[in-house]
Each structure stands twice: as C-alpha cells, then as structure tokens.
Amino acid sequence: MKFEERVLRHEDQLNETDDDIVSYIRSHRQEIMKLSIQKIAADLFIAPNAVMRLSKKLEYSGFSELKFSVQNEGEPEGTGKTISGRILGQLPSNIVKTLDTIDVLTLKKAAAMMKKARCCIFAGVGDSTYFCEMLGKNLRCLDCSVQFYQQIHDMFYAVRHGSRDDLLIIISARGENDRLIEMAGEAKAMGMPVVSITHFYENRLAKACDVNLYFWGEDREVQGYNVTDRSGLMVLVRLLSEEFWQGYVEP
C-alpha cells in the first residue's frame, strides 16, 4: 500500500500534528532518505515522538520503513508489508529505532568536528567505556590523537589540561550521570566543544553539550542486573566511524 493510500485509509485517526507531518513529507519526497525525525520535529516545532507515532498509525514498523517505502513506491503490492518492512522486521527493534532517530547532518557535523580537533578526549562510565575505547580506536587508525581512560579522575585531568582546539566526546546511555554533566560544563567553560551520545530522550547531558547524537536503548534489568541492549549504540558508533573515514584513500 502506498503512502497516500495509507493516509487516506487512516484519515479519521490523524490529528492536526499528523496532518502537518504528512504535508511536510509530501513536500520533501525527493529528499525523503535525507530526512530524520529530529529534522522534521525541529522544522515543525513538534516533539520527535509525534513522527514515530504517525509512522505507527500508518502501519509502518517505524520511520525508517516509511522513508524506504515512499522512496520505493513501485514495490509489489498485495504482500501486506513493504519489502523494506520485511527486511527491517528481521532486525532487533533497537537497531530499527536507532536508524529512525539518527540525524545524518548531525552525524556529519560530529565527524567533521572530530577531524578538525587537535585531540579527541573520550569520557564514559560503566558499559559506556567499551564504546569509548572502540570509537577511539577507530579514530586512531587514521592517526587521530585520542585520549581515553578507565578512571573518571583521569578523564577530568585530560579535559582540564586540554584546550579549545580539542574535542570532548561523552557517551552515556541515560545522560544523567552528575560527574559527566559536570565534565561537560567544565569543557564548555574553557571553550572546548562537547559532543554527547545518549539514548533518545530528553536528558541533562544532552542539554549541556554542543552537539547531540542519539541511539535507542531503553533501560532493562533482569533480577536487578543491567541487561540493556546496546546494539543501537553499536550501530551509531559504526556509522560515526564510517563518516569519519570518508575521504580516506588506501595507499
């Protein structure tokens, strides 16, 4: 079923905000794959979740399927699901939702900041430290100067002895760690730009940083043990690394 047919079918369920989003998509069909939830929300002054809710109302698995479907309106009909929908349906929901939330322009901006920085300083606690190390190694392969430490007091030391030419990248699933928020504040006070990587919801760390990247990874515990799915964060780290590597030519 095509986009316009879905809109017509669910017309009675759509509110004014939904109508605004539909109109926006219609006027940006030629660049649909470049759109992100954050871009639409910012342009229409609405909550990002409104875009996700509309996708569900129109019986898409998420915004990613909506985009792929609109771009490929010539897909075979009568199967009940678009080809892209069937492919996305095989992926874990956190990966699909992460693809929905990633803003390509923000991703490119963060990668450009990493390339420009004299040194990239990574900060994270708990499980996030693994991803700090992973992203740091991906930058080092192109001789980028990187600092990463296991202890938070060492991270503070690196920031306090850095400069406005450096870049602080903070990875925090919840974005509510007081020490990391304090670190972001210190970095910004000395003119050092700060990039945050957090789960996609409003959090204090994102508000304290210059550029915000989001993945989808809701908290989950089993018998008090943290088993939160970090596959969305893994995807974001990889996409950011790929963007950083853009332009590199093998010797």
Short mmCIF file of C-alpha atoms in Angstrom, two decimals:
data_model
loop_
_atom_site.label_atom_id
_atom_site.label_comp_id
_atom_site.label_asym_id
_atom_site.label_seq_id
_atom_site.Cartn_x
_atom_site.Cartn_y
_atom_site.Cartn_z
CA MET A 1 0.00 0.00 0.00
CA LYS A 2 1.38 3.40 -1.00
CA PHE A 3 1.88 6.33 1.35
CA GLU A 4 -1.09 8.34 0.07
CA GLU A 5 -3.34 5.28 0.30
CA ARG A 6 -2.33 4.75 3.92
CA VAL A 7 -3.02 8.41 4.71
CA LEU A 8 -6.47 8.13 3.14
CA ARG A 9 -7.21 4.87 4.94
CA HIS A 10 -6.36 6.30 8.36
CA GLU A 11 -7.57 9.85 7.73
CA ASP A 12 -10.07 9.76 10.60
CA GLN A 13 -7.32 8.84 13.08
CA LEU A 14 -4.96 11.67 12.13
CA ASN A 15 -4.80 14.83 14.22
CA GLU A 16 -3.59 18.29 13.25
CA THR A 17 0.03 17.49 14.05
CA ASP A 18 -0.18 14.33 11.94
CA ASP A 19 -1.55 16.39 9.04
CA ASP A 20 1.39 18.80 9.34
CA ILE A 21 3.86 15.90 9.21
CA VAL A 22 2.10 14.37 6.20
CA SER A 23 2.24 17.71 4.37
CA TYR A 24 5.93 18.04 5.22
CA ILE A 25 6.68 14.57 3.83
CA ARG A 26 4.74 15.33 0.66
CA SER A 27 6.75 18.49 0.05
CA HIS A 28 10.07 16.71 0.71
CA ARG A 29 9.52 13.45 -1.19
CA GLN A 30 12.59 13.99 -3.39
CA GLU A 31 14.85 14.11 -0.35
CA ILE A 32 12.95 11.66 1.84
CA MET A 33 16.01 9.50 2.61
CA LYS A 34 17.87 12.53 3.98
CA LEU A 35 15.12 13.37 6.44
CA SER A 36 15.34 12.43 10.09
CA ILE A 37 12.88 12.50 12.94
CA GLN A 38 14.87 15.28 14.58
CA LYS A 39 14.92 17.39 11.40
CA ILE A 40 11.15 17.13 10.91
CA ALA A 41 10.48 17.83 14.59
CA ALA A 42 12.72 20.90 14.55
CA ASP A 43 11.20 22.31 11.36
CA LEU A 44 7.62 21.80 12.57
CA PHE A 45 8.27 22.68 16.24
CA ILE A 46 6.83 19.37 17.44
CA ALA A 47 8.01 16.52 19.66
CA PRO A 48 10.11 13.86 17.87
CA ASN A 49 7.81 11.14 19.18
CA ALA A 50 4.99 12.61 17.08
CA VAL A 51 6.78 11.48 13.91
CA MET A 52 7.17 7.97 15.28
CA ARG A 53 3.51 7.85 16.31
CA LEU A 54 2.39 8.85 12.82
CA SER A 55 4.53 6.09 11.31
CA LYS A 56 2.76 3.56 13.54
CA LYS A 57 -0.68 4.99 12.72
CA LEU A 58 0.05 4.47 9.03
CA GLU A 59 1.01 0.84 9.81
CA TYR A 60 4.73 1.17 9.19
CA SER A 61 7.15 -0.54 11.56
CA GLY A 62 8.81 2.84 12.09
CA PHE A 63 10.03 5.96 10.34
CA SER A 64 12.76 4.03 8.51
CA GLU A 65 10.19 1.85 6.76
CA LEU A 66 8.10 4.92 5.94
CA LYS A 67 11.10 6.53 4.24
CA PHE A 68 12.10 3.41 2.31
CA SER A 69 8.51 2.82 1.28
CA VAL A 70 7.96 6.37 -0.01
CA GLN A 71 11.22 6.20 -1.94
CA ASN A 72 10.26 2.85 -3.48
CA GLU A 73 6.57 3.34 -4.24
CA GLY A 74 6.88 0.83 -7.09
CA GLU A 75 7.31 -2.16 -4.77
CA PRO A 76 4.97 -5.14 -5.37
CA GLU A 77 1.64 -4.75 -3.61
CA GLY A 78 -0.65 -7.28 -2.00
CA THR A 79 2.03 -8.74 0.28
CA GLY A 80 0.71 -6.95 3.36
CA LYS A 81 4.13 -5.46 4.06
CA THR A 82 6.65 -3.49 2.01
CA ILE A 83 9.90 -5.19 1.04
CA SER A 84 11.80 -2.75 3.24
CA GLY A 85 9.35 -3.51 6.04
CA ARG A 86 10.06 -7.23 5.81
CA ILE A 87 13.81 -6.59 5.86
CA LEU A 88 13.59 -4.20 8.81
CA GLY A 89 11.32 -6.68 10.55
CA GLN A 90 14.23 -9.09 10.79
CA LEU A 91 16.35 -6.59 12.73
CA PRO A 92 16.23 -6.02 16.51
CA SER A 93 13.86 -3.15 17.34
CA ASN A 94 16.64 -1.11 18.96
CA ILE A 95 18.56 -1.06 15.67
CA VAL A 96 15.49 -0.03 13.66
CA LYS A 97 14.62 2.71 16.17
CA THR A 98 18.23 3.92 16.16
CA LEU A 99 18.12 4.23 12.36
CA ASP A 100 14.89 6.20 12.82
CA THR A 101 16.47 8.67 15.23
CA ILE A 102 19.86 9.29 13.61
CA ASP A 103 20.14 12.72 12.01
CA VAL A 104 22.56 12.46 9.07
CA LEU A 105 23.52 16.13 9.13
CA THR A 106 24.32 15.97 12.85
CA LEU A 107 26.34 12.79 12.25
CA LYS A 108 28.37 14.57 9.56
CA LYS A 109 28.85 17.59 11.81
CA ALA A 110 30.19 15.43 14.66
CA ALA A 111 32.57 13.61 12.30
CA ALA A 112 33.83 16.94 10.94
CA MET A 113 34.46 18.15 14.50
CA MET A 114 36.48 15.01 15.23
CA LYS A 115 38.60 15.53 12.11
CA LYS A 116 39.24 19.17 13.00
CA ALA A 117 40.11 18.57 16.67
CA ARG A 118 43.72 18.61 17.83
CA CYS A 119 42.81 15.76 20.18
CA CYS A 120 39.60 13.81 20.84
CA ILE A 121 39.00 13.11 24.53
CA PHE A 122 36.54 10.32 25.30
CA ALA A 123 34.58 10.03 28.54
CA GLY A 124 32.14 7.40 29.77
CA VAL A 125 31.46 5.22 32.78
CA GLY A 126 30.25 1.66 33.21
CA ASP A 127 29.33 -0.17 30.00
CA SER A 128 29.87 3.02 28.00
CA THR A 129 33.64 2.74 28.46
CA TYR A 130 33.76 -0.14 25.96
CA PHE A 131 32.24 2.07 23.27
CA CYS A 132 34.56 4.96 24.12
CA GLU A 133 37.50 2.64 23.55
CA MET A 134 36.01 1.24 20.34
CA LEU A 135 35.34 4.66 18.82
CA GLY A 136 38.74 5.90 19.95
CA LYS A 137 40.50 3.01 18.20
CA ASN A 138 38.52 3.69 15.03
CA LEU A 139 39.88 7.24 15.05
CA ARG A 140 43.45 6.21 15.82
CA CYS A 141 43.70 4.15 12.64
CA LEU A 142 43.86 7.47 10.75
CA ASP A 143 46.45 8.87 13.16
CA CYS A 144 43.91 10.95 15.07
CA SER A 145 45.16 11.95 18.52
CA VAL A 146 42.91 10.25 21.09
CA GLN A 147 42.76 10.19 24.88
CA PHE A 148 40.76 7.57 26.73
CA TYR A 149 40.99 6.47 30.36
CA GLN A 150 39.26 3.96 32.63
CA GLN A 151 39.11 6.25 35.67
CA ILE A 152 36.95 9.36 35.65
CA HIS A 153 39.54 11.47 37.51
CA ASP A 154 41.92 10.84 34.59
CA MET A 155 39.20 12.00 32.18
CA PHE A 156 38.81 15.22 34.18
CA TYR A 157 42.60 15.68 34.12
CA ALA A 158 42.65 15.35 30.32
CA VAL A 159 39.87 17.94 29.96
CA ARG A 160 41.42 20.41 32.41
CA HIS A 161 44.76 20.21 30.61
CA GLY A 162 43.20 20.41 27.16
CA SER A 163 42.31 23.44 25.07
CA ARG A 164 39.57 24.90 22.89
CA ASP A 165 41.23 23.09 19.96
CA ASP A 166 40.35 19.71 21.49
CA LEU A 167 37.00 17.89 21.42
CA LEU A 168 35.28 16.11 24.30
CA ILE A 169 33.02 13.18 23.35
CA ILE A 170 30.84 11.82 26.16
CA ILE A 171 28.99 8.52 25.83
CA SER A 172 26.28 7.96 28.43
CA ALA A 173 23.24 5.73 27.94
CA ARG A 174 20.97 7.67 30.30
CA GLY A 175 22.67 11.05 30.04
CA GLU A 176 22.09 11.70 33.74
CA ASN A 177 25.50 10.99 35.31
CA ASP A 178 26.32 14.01 37.50
CA ARG A 179 30.08 13.73 37.05
CA LEU A 180 29.86 13.56 33.25
CA ILE A 181 27.49 16.54 33.21
CA GLU A 182 29.98 18.41 35.40
CA MET A 183 32.77 17.48 32.99
CA ALA A 184 30.78 18.80 30.02
CA GLY A 185 30.26 22.08 31.88
CA GLU A 186 33.97 22.47 32.61
CA ALA A 187 34.89 21.76 28.99
CA LYS A 188 32.42 24.29 27.62
CA ALA A 189 33.56 26.91 30.15
CA MET A 190 37.07 26.74 28.68
CA GLY A 191 35.80 26.84 25.09
CA MET A 192 36.21 23.14 24.33
CA PRO A 193 33.34 21.81 22.15
CA VAL A 194 31.42 18.81 23.52
CA VAL A 195 29.54 16.03 21.72
CA SER A 196 27.12 13.78 23.61
CA ILE A 197 25.98 10.27 22.62
CA THR A 198 22.92 9.20 24.61
CA HIS A 199 19.66 7.26 24.46
CA PHE A 200 16.96 9.12 22.52
CA TYR A 201 15.09 11.06 25.17
CA GLU A 202 15.42 14.39 26.93
CA ASN A 203 18.37 14.29 29.33
CA ARG A 204 20.58 16.73 31.22
CA LEU A 205 23.80 15.75 29.48
CA ALA A 206 22.42 16.48 26.01
CA LYS A 207 21.31 19.91 27.21
CA ALA A 208 24.84 20.62 28.47
CA CYS A 209 26.57 19.74 25.17
CA ASP A 210 27.02 21.46 21.81
CA VAL A 211 26.11 18.55 19.53
CA ASN A 212 23.87 15.60 20.41
CA LEU A 213 23.83 12.16 18.79
CA TYR A 214 21.16 9.66 19.79
CA PHE A 215 20.66 5.90 19.73
CA TRP A 216 17.77 3.79 21.01
CA GLY A 217 18.49 1.73 24.11
CA GLU A 218 15.85 1.68 26.82
CA ASP A 219 16.95 0.51 30.28
CA ARG A 220 16.25 -3.12 31.09
CA GLU A 221 17.02 -5.19 34.16
CA VAL A 222 16.68 -8.89 34.95
CA GLN A 223 16.70 -9.66 38.67
CA GLY A 224 18.39 -6.34 39.32
CA TYR A 225 21.10 -6.95 36.71
CA ASN A 226 21.54 -4.42 33.90
CA VAL A 227 20.93 -6.20 30.57
CA THR A 228 20.13 -3.11 28.49
CA ASP A 229 20.50 -3.77 24.76
CA ARG A 230 23.40 -1.69 23.39
CA SER A 231 23.04 -2.81 19.75
CA GLY A 232 21.70 0.63 18.80
CA LEU A 233 24.78 2.28 20.30
CA MET A 234 26.99 -0.14 18.37
CA VAL A 235 25.27 0.87 15.12
CA LEU A 236 25.69 4.58 15.88
CA VAL A 237 29.39 4.16 16.74
CA ARG A 238 29.95 2.32 13.47
CA LEU A 239 28.10 4.90 11.36
CA LEU A 240 30.00 7.74 13.04
CA SER A 241 33.28 5.92 12.37
CA GLU A 242 32.35 5.37 8.71
CA GLU A 243 31.57 9.07 8.36
CA PHE A 244 34.93 9.92 9.96
CA TRP A 245 36.72 7.64 7.49
CA GLN A 246 35.04 9.31 4.49
CA GLY A 247 37.63 10.67 2.06
CA TYR A 248 40.40 8.33 3.20
CA VAL A 249 42.14 6.64 0.28
CA GLU A 250 44.09 3.42 0.74
CA PRO A 251 47.78 3.99 -0.17
#
